[in-house]
Coordinates of C-alpha atoms in Angstrom, one line a residue:
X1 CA 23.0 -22.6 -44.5
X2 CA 24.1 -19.6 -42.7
X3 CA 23.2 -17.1 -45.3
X4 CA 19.7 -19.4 -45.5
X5 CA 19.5 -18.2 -41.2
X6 CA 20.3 -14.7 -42.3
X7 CA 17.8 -14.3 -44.8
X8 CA 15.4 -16.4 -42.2
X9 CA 15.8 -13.9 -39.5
X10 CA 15.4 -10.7 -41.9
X11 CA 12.2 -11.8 -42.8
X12 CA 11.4 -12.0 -39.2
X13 CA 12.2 -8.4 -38.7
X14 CA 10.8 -7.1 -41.7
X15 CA 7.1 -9.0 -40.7
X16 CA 4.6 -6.2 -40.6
X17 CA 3.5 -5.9 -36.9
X18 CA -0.2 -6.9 -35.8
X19 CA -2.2 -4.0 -36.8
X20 CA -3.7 -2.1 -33.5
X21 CA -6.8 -1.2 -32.4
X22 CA -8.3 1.8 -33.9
X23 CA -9.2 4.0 -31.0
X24 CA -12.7 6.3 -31.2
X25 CA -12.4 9.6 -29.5
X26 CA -15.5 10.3 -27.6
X27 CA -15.8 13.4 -26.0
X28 CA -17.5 13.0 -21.9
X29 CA -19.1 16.4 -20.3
X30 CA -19.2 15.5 -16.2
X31 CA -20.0 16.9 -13.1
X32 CA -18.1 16.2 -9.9
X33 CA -20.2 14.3 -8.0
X34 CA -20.9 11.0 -6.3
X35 CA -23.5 10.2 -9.0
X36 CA -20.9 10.1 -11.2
X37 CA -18.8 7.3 -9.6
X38 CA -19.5 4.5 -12.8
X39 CA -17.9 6.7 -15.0
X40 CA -14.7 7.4 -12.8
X41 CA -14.8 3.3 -12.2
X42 CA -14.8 3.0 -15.6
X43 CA -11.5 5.7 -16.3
X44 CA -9.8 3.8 -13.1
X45 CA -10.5 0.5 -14.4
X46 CA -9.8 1.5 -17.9
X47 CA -12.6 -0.2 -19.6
X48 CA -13.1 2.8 -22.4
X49 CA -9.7 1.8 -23.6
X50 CA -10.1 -2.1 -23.3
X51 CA -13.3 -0.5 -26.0
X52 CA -11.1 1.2 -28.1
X53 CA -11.7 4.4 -27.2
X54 CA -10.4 7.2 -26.5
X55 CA -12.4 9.7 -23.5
X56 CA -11.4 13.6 -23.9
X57 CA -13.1 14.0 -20.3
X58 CA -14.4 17.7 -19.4
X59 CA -15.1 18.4 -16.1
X60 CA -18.0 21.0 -14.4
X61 CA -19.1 22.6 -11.6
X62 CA -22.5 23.3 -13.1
X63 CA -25.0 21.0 -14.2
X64 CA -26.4 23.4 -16.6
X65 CA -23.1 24.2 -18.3
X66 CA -23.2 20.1 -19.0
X67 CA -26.2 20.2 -21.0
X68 CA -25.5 23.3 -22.6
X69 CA -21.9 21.6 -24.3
X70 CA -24.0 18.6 -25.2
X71 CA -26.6 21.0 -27.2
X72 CA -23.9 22.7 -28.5
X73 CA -22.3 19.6 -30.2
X74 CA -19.4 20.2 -27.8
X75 CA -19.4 16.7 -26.1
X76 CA -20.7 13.3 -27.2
X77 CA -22.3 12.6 -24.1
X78 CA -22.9 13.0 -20.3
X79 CA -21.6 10.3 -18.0
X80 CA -23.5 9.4 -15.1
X81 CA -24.4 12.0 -12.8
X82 CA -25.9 14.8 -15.9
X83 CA -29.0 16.8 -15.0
X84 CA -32.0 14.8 -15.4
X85 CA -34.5 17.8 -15.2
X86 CA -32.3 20.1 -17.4
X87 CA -31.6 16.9 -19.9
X88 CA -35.6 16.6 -20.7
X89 CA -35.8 21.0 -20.8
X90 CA -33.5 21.0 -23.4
X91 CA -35.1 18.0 -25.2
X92 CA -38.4 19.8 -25.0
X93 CA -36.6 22.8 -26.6
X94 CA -34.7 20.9 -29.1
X95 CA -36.9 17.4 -29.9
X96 CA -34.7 14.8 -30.8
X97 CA -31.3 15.9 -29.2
X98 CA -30.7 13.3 -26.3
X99 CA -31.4 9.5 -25.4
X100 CA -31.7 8.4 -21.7
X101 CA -29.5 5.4 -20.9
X102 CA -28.7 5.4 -17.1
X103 CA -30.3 6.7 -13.9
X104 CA -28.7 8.0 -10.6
X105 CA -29.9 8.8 -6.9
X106 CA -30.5 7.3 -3.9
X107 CA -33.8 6.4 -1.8
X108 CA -34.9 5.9 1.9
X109 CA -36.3 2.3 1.1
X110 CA -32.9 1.3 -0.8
X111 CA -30.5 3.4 2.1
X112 CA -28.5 4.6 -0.5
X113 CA -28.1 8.5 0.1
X114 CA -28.6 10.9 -2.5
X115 CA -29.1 14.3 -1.3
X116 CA -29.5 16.1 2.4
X117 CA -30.5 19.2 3.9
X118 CA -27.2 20.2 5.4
X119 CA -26.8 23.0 8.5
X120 CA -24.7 23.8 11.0
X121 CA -24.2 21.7 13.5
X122 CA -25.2 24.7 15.9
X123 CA -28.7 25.4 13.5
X124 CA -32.3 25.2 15.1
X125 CA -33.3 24.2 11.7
X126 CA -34.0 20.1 11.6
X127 CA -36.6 20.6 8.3
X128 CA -37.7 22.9 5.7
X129 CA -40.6 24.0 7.8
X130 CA -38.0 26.0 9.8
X131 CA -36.6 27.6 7.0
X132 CA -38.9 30.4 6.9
X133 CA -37.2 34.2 6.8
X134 CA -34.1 31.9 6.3
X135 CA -32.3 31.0 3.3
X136 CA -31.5 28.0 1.2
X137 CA -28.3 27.3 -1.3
X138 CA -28.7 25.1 -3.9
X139 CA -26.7 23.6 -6.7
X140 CA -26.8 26.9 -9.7
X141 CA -29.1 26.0 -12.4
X142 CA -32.8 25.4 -12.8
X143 CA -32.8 21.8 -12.3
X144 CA -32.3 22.5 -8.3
X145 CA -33.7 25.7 -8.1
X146 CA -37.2 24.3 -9.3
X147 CA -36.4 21.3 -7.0
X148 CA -35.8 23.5 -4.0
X149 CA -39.0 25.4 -5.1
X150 CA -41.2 22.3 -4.8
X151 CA -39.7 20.7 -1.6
X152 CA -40.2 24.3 0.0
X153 CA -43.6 24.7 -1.3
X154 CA -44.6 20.3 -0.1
X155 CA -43.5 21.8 3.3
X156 CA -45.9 25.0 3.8
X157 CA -43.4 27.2 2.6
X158 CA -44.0 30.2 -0.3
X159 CA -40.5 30.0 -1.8
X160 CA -40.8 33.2 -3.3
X161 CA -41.7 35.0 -0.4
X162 CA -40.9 32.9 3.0
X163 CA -37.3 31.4 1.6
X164 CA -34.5 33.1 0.3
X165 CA -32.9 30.5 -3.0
X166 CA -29.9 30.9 -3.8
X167 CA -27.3 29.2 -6.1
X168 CA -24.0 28.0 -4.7
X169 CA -21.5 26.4 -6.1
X170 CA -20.8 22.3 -5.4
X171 CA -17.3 23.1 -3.3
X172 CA -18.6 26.3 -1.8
X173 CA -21.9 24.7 -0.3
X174 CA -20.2 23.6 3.2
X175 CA -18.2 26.5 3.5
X176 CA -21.4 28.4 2.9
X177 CA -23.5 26.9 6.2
X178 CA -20.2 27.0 7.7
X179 CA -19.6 30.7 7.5
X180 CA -23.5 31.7 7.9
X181 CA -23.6 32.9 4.4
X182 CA -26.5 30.5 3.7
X183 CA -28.7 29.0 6.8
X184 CA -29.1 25.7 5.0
X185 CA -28.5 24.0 1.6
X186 CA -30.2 21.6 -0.7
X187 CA -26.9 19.4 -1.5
X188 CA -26.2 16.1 -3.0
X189 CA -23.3 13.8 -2.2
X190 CA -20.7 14.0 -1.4
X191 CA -21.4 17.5 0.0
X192 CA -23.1 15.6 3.4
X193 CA -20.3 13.7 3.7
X194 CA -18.3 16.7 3.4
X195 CA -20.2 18.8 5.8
X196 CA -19.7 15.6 8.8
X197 CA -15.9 15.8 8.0
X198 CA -15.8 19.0 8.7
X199 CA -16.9 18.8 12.4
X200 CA -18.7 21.9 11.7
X201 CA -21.9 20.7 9.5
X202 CA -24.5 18.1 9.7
X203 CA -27.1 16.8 7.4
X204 CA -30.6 18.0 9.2
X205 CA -32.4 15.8 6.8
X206 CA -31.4 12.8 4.6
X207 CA -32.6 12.1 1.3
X208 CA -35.4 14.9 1.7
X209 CA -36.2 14.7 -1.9
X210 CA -36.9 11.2 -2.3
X211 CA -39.6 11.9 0.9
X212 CA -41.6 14.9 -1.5
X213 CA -40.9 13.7 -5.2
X214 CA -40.4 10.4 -5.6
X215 CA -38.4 6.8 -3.8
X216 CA -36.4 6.5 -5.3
X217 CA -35.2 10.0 -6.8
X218 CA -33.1 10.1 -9.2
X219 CA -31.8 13.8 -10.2
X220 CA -29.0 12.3 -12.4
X221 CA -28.9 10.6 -15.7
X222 CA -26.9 9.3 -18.2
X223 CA -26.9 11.0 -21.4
X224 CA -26.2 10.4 -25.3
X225 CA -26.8 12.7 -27.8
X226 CA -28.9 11.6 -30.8
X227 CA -26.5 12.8 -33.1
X228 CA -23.6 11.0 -31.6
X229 CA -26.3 7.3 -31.8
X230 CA -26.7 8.6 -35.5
X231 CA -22.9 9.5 -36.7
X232 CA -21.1 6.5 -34.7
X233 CA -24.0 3.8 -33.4
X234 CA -21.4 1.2 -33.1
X235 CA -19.2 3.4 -30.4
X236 CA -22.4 5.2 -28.7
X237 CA -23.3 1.3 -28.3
X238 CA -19.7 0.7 -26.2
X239 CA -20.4 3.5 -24.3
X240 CA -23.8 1.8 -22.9
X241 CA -21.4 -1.0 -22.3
X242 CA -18.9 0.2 -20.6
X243 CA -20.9 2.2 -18.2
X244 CA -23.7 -0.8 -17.7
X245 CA -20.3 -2.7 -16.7
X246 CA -19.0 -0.1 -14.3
X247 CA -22.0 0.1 -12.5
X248 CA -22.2 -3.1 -11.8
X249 CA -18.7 -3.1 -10.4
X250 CA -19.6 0.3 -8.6
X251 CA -22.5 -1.2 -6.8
X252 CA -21.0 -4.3 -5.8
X253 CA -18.0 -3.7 -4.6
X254 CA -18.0 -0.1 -3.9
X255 CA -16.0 -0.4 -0.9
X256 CA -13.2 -1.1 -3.2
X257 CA -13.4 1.7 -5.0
X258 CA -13.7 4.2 -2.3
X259 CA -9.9 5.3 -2.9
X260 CA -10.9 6.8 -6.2
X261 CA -13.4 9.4 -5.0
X262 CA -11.1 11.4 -3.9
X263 CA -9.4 11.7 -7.1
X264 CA -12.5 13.3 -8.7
X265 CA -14.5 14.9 -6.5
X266 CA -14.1 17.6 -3.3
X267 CA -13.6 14.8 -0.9
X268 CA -10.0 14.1 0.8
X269 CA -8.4 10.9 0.4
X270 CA -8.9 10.4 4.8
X271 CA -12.2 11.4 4.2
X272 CA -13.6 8.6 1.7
X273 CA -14.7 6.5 4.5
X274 CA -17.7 8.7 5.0
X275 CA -18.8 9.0 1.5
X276 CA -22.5 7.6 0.9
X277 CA -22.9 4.7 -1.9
X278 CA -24.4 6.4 -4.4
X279 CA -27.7 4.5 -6.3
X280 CA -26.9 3.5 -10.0
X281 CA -28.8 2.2 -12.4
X282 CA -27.7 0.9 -15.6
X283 CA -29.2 0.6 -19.2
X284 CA -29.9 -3.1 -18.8
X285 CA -31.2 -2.7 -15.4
X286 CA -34.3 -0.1 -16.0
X287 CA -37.0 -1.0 -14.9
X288 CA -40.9 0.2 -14.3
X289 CA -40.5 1.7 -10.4
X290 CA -37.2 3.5 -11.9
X291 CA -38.9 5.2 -14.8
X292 CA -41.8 6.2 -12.7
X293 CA -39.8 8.2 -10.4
X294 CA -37.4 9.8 -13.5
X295 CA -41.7 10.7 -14.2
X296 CA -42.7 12.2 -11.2
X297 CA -39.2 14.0 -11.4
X298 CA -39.9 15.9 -14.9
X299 CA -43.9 16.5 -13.0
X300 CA -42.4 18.7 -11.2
X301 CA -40.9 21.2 -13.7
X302 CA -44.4 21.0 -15.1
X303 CA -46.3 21.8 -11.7
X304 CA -43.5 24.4 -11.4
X305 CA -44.5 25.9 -14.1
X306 CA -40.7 25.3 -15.7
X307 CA -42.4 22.9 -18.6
X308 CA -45.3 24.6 -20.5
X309 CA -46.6 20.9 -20.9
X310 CA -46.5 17.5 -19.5
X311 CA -43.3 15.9 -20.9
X312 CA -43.6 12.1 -21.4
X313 CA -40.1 10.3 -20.1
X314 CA -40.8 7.8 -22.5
X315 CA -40.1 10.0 -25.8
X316 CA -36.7 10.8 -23.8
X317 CA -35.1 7.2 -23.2
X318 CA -32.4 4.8 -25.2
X319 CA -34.0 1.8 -26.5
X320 CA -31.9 -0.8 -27.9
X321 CA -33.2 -0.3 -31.3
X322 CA -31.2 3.2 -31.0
X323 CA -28.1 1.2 -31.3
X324 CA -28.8 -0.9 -34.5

């Protein structure tokens, strides 16, 4: 009977062990910004894992460097918070090279803040009418250059010859005003939050953009590449999950995750409490008035002269045949 126990109890150890979960590696290009909070909800809260897979997670300081690795086969896809304008450029250039599933921003008639015209707190400047002989830093790229362009233009303004553009980096765009080297900048959040925690800036304007393009504006997307849908449609199909799921959980209780922007983006842990609620939309949640202002966004590049022709949104977005 004892040697029948033995034998029981090697068995037992022998057993093969459940097999695990095989875990996808997916490769994420993102920019660090509030835009971007359902994807760092989604790394805190560990839902690509719960997925099974695995998020090799690049970080950039330039939109157009975002775009430029998902072209380049480098990354699988851009979390939320990618360049809208730039993401339908390079589709223009390249036809069939990304999918729209996610759009980001803020509005005046939702209160959610997206961007602001920030100054310092000493400026005379309280608009873009009083910009004139002065100059304006914007986020590098030609997403916010042409954006700057347009806003400057709505407000009398010859932005070649009255305004002085130029491109400043995302952390160097309060210490900018701060120091004089710029008289204003074209920022999104969390650089207005930023520039109040600083005692030293203010936003002159909020949500400027949404009040010449579009409310709501949304300058951020999310991204997948077409060849990532094609190669792996079950995975690119989780990744529409998860980040349809962390929005929701970003939106509704964002006061809870509050303590996490700090861990991504500029902002200091004592500062979080100023941070604007970013506006997310999800895949599921897309609706008419949201791709009509991602439209009158990409009209702009075309007025700008930045598009040779009109560029239909509609070629550009996920549908859920993509994922079949």
């Amino acid at each position: 009977m004892k040697y029948v126990w033995i034998v029981f109890l090697g068995m037992l150890t022998a057993a093969p062990a459940p097999a695990q979960q095989k875990m996808e590696k997916v490769v994420a290009s993102w920019l660090p910004i509030m835009q971007t909070m359902a994807y760092y909800v989604a790394l805190e809260e560990k839902l690509f894992e719960k997925a099974g897979i695995e998020i090799d997670s690049k970080m950039f300081q330039n939109p157009n460097q975002i775009i430029d690795s998902l072209v380049a086969g480098q990354a699988d896809f851009g979390p939320p918070g990618a360049a809208a304008g730039i993401t339908v450029l390079a589709e223009s250039r390249y036809p069939g090279t990304f999918k729209v599933f996610g759009l980001q921003g803020g509005g005046i008639k939702v209160k959610l803040i997206n961007d602001g015209l920030i100054v310092k707190n000493d400026s005379t400047i309280q608009s873009f009418k009083d910009l004139k002989g002065k100059s304006l830093g914007h986020l590098p790229g030609i997403q916010w250059r042409t954006i700057s362009r347009h806003v400057v233009r709505s407000n009398g303004l010859d932005p070649d010859k009255d305004v002085r553009l130029q491109e400043v980096a995302v952390a160097l765009q309060v210490p900018s005003v701060v120091a004089g080297t710029v008289d204003a900048t074209l920022s999104l959040e969390p650089v207005g939050s930023i520039a109040i925690a600083s005692k030293e800036a203010q936003r002159a304007m909020t949500n400027p953009v949404a009040m010449f393009i579009a409310d709501p504006f949304y300058s951020g997307v999310s991204v997948l590449t077409a060849k990532f849908i094609k190669e792996r449609p079950a995975v690119a199909r989780k990744v529409v999950e998860v980040l349809d799921q962390a929005t929701d959980l970003a939106m509704k209780d964002f006061d809870k995750y509050r303590p996490i922007i700090s861990k991504y983006t500029a902002i200091k842990p004592d500062q979080v409490k100023l941070v604007a609620q970013p506006y997310l939309r999800g895949f599921k949640d897309l609706n008419d008035t949201d791709i009509k202002s991602y439209q009158a966004l990409v009209d702009v590049f075309h007025k700008e002269g930045v598009l040779k022709e009109r560029f239909d949104v509609g070629k550009i977005l996920l549908k859920p045949s993509d994922l079949k």
